[in-house]
Coordinates of C-alpha atoms in Angstrom, one line a residue:
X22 CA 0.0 0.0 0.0
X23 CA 1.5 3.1 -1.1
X24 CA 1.6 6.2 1.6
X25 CA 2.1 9.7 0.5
X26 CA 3.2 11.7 3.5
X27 CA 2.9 15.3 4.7
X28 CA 5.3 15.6 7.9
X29 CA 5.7 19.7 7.8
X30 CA 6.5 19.3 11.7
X31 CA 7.4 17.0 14.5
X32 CA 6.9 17.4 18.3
X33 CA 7.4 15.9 21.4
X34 CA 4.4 13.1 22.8
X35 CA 4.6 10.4 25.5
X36 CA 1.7 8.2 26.2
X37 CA -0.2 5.8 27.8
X38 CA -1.7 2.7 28.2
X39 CA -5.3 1.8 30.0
X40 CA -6.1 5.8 30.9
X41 CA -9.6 6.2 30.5
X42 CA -11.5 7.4 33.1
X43 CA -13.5 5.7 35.7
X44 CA -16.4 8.5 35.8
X45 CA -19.3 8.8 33.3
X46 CA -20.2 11.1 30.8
X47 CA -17.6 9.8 28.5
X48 CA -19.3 10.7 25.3
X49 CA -19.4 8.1 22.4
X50 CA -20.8 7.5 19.4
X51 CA -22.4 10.2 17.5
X52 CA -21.8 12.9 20.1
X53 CA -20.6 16.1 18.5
X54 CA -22.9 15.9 15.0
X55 CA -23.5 19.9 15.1
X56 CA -25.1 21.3 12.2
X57 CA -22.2 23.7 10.3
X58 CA -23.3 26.8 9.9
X59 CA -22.5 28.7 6.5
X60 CA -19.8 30.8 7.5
X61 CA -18.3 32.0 4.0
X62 CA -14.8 31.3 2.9
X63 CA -14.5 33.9 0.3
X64 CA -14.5 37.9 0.4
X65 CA -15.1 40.4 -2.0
X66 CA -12.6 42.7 -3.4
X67 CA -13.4 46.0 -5.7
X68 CA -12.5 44.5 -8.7
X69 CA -14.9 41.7 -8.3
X70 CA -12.9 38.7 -7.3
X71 CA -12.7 36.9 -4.1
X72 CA -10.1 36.1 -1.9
X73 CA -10.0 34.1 1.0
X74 CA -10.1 35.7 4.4
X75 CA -7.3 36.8 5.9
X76 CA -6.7 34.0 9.1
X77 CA -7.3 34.9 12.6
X78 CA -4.1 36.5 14.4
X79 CA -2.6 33.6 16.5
X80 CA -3.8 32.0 19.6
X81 CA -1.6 33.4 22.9
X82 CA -0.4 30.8 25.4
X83 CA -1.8 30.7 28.4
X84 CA 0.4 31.1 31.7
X85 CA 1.3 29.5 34.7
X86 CA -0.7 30.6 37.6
X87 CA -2.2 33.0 36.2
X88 CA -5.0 35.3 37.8
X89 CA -8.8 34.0 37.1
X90 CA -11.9 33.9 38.9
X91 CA -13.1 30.3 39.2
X92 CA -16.8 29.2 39.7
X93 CA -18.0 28.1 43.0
X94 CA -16.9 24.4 44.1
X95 CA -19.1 21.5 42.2
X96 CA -22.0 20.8 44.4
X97 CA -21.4 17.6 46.5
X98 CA -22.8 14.4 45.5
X99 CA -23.3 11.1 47.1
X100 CA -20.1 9.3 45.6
X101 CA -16.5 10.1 47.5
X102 CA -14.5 11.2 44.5
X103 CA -13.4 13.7 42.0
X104 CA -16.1 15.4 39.3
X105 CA -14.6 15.4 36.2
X106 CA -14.4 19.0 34.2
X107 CA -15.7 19.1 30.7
X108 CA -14.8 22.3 28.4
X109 CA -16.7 22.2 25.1
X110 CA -15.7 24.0 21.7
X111 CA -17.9 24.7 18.7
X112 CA -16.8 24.9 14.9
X113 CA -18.0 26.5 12.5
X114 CA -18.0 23.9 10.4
X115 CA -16.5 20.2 10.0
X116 CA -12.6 20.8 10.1
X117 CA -9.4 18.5 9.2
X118 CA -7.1 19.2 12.1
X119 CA -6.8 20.7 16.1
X120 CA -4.0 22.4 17.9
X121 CA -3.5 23.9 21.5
X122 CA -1.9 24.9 24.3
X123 CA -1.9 23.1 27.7
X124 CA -0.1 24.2 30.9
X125 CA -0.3 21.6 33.3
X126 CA -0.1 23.7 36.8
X127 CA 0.8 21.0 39.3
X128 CA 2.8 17.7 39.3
X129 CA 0.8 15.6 41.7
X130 CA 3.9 12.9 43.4
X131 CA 1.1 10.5 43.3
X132 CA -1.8 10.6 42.2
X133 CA -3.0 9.8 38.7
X134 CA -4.6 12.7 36.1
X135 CA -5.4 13.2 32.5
X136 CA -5.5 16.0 30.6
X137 CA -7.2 15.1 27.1
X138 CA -9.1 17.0 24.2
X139 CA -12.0 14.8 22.8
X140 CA -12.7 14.6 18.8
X141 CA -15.1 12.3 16.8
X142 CA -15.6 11.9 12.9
X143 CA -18.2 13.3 10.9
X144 CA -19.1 10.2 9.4
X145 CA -18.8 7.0 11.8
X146 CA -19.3 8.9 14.8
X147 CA -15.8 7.3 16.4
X148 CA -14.3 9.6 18.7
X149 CA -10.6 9.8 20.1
X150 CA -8.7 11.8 22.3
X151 CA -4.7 12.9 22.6
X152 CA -3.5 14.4 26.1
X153 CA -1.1 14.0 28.4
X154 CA -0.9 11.8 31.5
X155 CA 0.3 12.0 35.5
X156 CA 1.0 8.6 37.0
X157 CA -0.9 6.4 33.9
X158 CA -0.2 2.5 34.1
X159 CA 2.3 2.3 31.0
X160 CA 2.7 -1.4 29.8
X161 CA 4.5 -3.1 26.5
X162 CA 3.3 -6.8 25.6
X163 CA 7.0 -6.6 23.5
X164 CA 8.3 -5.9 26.9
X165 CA 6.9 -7.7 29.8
X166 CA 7.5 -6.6 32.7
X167 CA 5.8 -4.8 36.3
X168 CA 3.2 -1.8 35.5
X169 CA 5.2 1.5 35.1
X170 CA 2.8 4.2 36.7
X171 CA 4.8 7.4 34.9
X172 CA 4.2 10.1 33.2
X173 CA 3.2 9.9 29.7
X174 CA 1.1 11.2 26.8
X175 CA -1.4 9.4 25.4
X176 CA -3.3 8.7 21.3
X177 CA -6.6 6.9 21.5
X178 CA -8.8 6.5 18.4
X179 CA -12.7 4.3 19.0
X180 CA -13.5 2.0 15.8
X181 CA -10.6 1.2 15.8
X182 CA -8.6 2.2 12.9
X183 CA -7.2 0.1 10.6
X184 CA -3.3 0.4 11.2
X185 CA -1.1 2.4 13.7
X186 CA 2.4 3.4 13.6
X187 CA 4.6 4.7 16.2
X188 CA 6.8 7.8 15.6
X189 CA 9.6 9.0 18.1
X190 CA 9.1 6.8 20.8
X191 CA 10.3 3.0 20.1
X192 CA 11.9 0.7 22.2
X193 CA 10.7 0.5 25.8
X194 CA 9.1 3.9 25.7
X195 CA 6.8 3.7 23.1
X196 CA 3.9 1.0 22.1
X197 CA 1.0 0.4 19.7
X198 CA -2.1 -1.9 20.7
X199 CA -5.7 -2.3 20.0
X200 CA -7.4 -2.4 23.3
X201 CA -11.1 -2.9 24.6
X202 CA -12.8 -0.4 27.2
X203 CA -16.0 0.1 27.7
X204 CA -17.1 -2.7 25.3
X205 CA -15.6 -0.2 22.5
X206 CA -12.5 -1.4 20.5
X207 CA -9.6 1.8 20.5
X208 CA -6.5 1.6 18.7
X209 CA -3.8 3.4 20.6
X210 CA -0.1 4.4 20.9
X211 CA 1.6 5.3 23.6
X212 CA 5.1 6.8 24.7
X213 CA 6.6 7.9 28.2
X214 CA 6.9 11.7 28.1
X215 CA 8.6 12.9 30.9
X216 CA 6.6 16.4 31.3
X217 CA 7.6 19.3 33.7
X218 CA 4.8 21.3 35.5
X219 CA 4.2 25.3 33.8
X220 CA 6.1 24.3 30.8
X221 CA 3.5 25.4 27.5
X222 CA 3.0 22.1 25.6
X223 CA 1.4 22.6 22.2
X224 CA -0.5 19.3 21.0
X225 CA -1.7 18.6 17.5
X226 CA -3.7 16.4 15.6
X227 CA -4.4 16.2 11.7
X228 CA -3.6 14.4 8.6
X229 CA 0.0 13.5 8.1
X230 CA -0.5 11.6 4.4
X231 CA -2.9 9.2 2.4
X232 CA -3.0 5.9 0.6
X233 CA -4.0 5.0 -3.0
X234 CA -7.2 4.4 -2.1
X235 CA -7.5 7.6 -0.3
X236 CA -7.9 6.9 3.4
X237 CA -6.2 9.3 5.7
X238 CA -3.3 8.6 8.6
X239 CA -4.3 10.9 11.4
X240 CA -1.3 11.8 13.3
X241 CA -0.4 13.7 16.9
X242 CA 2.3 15.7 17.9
X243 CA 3.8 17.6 20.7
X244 CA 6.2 20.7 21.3
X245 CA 7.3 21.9 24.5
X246 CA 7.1 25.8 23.8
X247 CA 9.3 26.3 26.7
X248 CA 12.6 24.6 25.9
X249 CA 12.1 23.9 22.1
X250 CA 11.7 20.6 21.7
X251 CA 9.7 18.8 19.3
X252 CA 8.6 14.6 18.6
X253 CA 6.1 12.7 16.8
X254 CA 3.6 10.3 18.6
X255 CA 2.5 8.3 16.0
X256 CA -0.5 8.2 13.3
X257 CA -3.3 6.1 13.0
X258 CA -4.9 4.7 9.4
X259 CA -8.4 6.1 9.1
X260 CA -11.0 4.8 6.3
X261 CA -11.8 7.7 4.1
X262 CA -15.3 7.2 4.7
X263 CA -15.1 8.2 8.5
X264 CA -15.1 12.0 6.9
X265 CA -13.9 15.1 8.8
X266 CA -13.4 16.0 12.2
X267 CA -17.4 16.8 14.2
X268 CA -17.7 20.6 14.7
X269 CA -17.6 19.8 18.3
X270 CA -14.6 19.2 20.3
X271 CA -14.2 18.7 24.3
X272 CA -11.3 19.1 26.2
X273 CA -11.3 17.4 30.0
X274 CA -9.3 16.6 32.9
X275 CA -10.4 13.7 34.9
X276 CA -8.8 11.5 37.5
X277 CA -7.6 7.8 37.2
X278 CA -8.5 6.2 40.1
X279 CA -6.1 4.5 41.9
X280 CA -3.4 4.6 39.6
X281 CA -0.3 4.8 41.0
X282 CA -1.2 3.5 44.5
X283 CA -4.7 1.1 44.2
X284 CA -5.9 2.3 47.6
X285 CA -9.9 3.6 47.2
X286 CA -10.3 6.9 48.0
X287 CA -12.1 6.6 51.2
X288 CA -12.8 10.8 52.1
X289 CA -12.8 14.0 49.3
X290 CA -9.7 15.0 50.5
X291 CA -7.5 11.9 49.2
X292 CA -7.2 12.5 45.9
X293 CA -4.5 14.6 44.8
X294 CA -4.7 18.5 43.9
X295 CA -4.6 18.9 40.1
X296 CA -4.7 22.1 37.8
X297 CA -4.2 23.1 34.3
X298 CA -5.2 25.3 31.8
X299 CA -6.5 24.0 28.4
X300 CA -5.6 26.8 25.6
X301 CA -7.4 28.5 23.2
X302 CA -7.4 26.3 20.0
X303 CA -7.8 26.5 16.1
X304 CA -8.3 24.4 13.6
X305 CA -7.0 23.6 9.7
X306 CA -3.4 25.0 11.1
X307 CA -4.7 28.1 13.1
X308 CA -6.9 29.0 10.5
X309 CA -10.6 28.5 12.0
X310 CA -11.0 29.4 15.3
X311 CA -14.1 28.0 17.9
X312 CA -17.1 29.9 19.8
X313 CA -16.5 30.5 22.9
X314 CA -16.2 27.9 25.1
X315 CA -18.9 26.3 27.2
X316 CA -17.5 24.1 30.7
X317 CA -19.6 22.3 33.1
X318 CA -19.3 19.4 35.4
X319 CA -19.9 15.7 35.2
X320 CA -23.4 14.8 36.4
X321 CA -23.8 13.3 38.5
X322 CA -21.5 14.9 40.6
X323 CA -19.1 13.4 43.1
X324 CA -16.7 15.2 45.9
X325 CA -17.1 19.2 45.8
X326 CA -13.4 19.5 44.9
X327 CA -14.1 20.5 40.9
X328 CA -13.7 24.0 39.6
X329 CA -13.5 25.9 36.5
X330 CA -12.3 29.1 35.1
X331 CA -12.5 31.0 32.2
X332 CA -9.0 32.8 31.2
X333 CA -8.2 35.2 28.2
X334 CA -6.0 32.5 26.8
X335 CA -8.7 29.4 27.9
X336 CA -9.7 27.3 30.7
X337 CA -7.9 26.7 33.5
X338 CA -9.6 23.3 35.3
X339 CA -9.2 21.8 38.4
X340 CA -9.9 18.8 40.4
X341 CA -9.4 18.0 44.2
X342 CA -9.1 21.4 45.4
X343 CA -8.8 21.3 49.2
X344 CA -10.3 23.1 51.7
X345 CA -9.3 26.4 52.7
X346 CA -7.8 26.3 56.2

């Protein structure tokens, strides 16, 4: 099978293995079909032609610890745990390829997190997610050996797709498998990506190339912004017919339970503080840019330790905030 490939850029990605969530709301299926509205493409000029828009001015990155007002505390529910914190993004219309910013705040020394940004196909309604990962049970069946709880970051896509291939991370740190969770088959790759709290990661996911028979490999990337450097994570095979990216997009942070220490959280103040802020993103290469965003909590909820807040440069969200003395 021939593959015609369209690397313009490589960046740095980890991943892992096993890191859904164990909270609902986890949206499947047909779950972002928005209706596109007809946003034009074209403008005028005075001599009669038309010329494509000029693109929006580029996205800024958001900041460590910086100043927002969050909304109250998540009202308490009857399960001891953490709510998980949804932020949802609207397109204007079906769209080829994401990109953001995240700033993860806080390294918990424990305590297992992921920071992911949701996406599902027009036409199949299968859905995947890249992000990054605190304390996520890595494991390699090439490499058998003890559960690695580490950081990582991590390429899930539902269906699953017909072929993976790993990028930057090989060996020991990187792996490819088509897993089962939540009676839905995922492909997914996965490296360890050892990341550093307030460093600006930008993430990416589009098209890096096409077969004969026109199906698309869908490929993710990461930069650190702060230091420079830039790897691939790997791409996925997607059939042609799964169509373009939903014009709706959700970015989340929710805790893995248990990971790195499989003791039950017994009270809400167990689990582990964890902030970050989710950027502003574009699409089609910073190109299209979303409607404002739209966060809200998981219902039902657990532990009143969730919070949201709406920055200039995106979303900071939080889980297991504790108590003020």
């Amino acid at each position: 099978m021939a593959t015609h490939r369209n690397r313009a850029q490589a960046f740095v990605v980890g991943s892992t293995l096993f890191a859904l969530a164990c909270q609902d709301d986890f949206p499947l299926g047909s779950w972002g079909q928005t209706t596109p509205s007809s946003t034009p493409t074209t403008s005028s000029t005075a001599s009669g032609t038309t010329t494509p828009p000029p693109p929006p001015p580029p996205q800024p990155s958001p900041t460590c610890g910086e100043t927002g007002t969050p909304v109250p505390l998540t009202t308490s529910g009857t399960q001891v745990g953490t709510t998980n914190v949804y932020t949802n993004w609207t397109w204007p219309a079906p769209i080829d390829s994401l990109e953001w910013d995240l700033v993860i705040e806080t390294d918990p020394p424990n305590d297992g997190y992921y920071w992911l940004h949701q996406f599902s196909f027009v036409n199949s309604g299968t859905s995947g997610f890249p992000g990054l990962q605190a304390h996520g049970g890595y494991t390699d069946p090439a490499n058998p050996g003890p559960v690695d709880f580490t950081k990582m970051a991590v390429f899930w896509i539902s269906g699953p797709p017909t072929d993976a291939e790993l990028g930057d991370f090989t060996g020991k740190n990187g792996r490819k498998a088509q897993v089962t969770q939540y009676g839905v088959a995922w492909m997914t790759i996965h490296g360890k990506f050892d990341w550093s709290a307030c460093h600006v990661y930008h993430l990416k996911l589009g098209p890096d190339g096409t077969t004969d028979a026109g199906d698309i490999w869908y490929g993710a990337w990461i930069t650190d912004k702060t230091t420079g450097v830039q790897a691939f994570l790997g791409r996925m095979l997607i059939p042609a017919s799964w169509g373009q990216l939903q014009t709706l997009s959700v970015m989340e942070t929710t805790r893995i339970d248990n990971a790195a220490t499989d003791v039950p959280v017994v009270t809400c103040s167990d689990p582990e503080p964890a902030s970050a802020i989710f950027g502003m993103p574009t699409a089609n290469d910073g190109s299209v840019v979303p409607a404002a965003p739209q966060s809200r909590f998981a219902m039902p909820p657990r532990c009143a330790t969730s919070r949201y807040a709406t920055l200039p440069e995106g979303v900071r969200q939080e889980l297991g905030v504790r108590a003020m003395p």
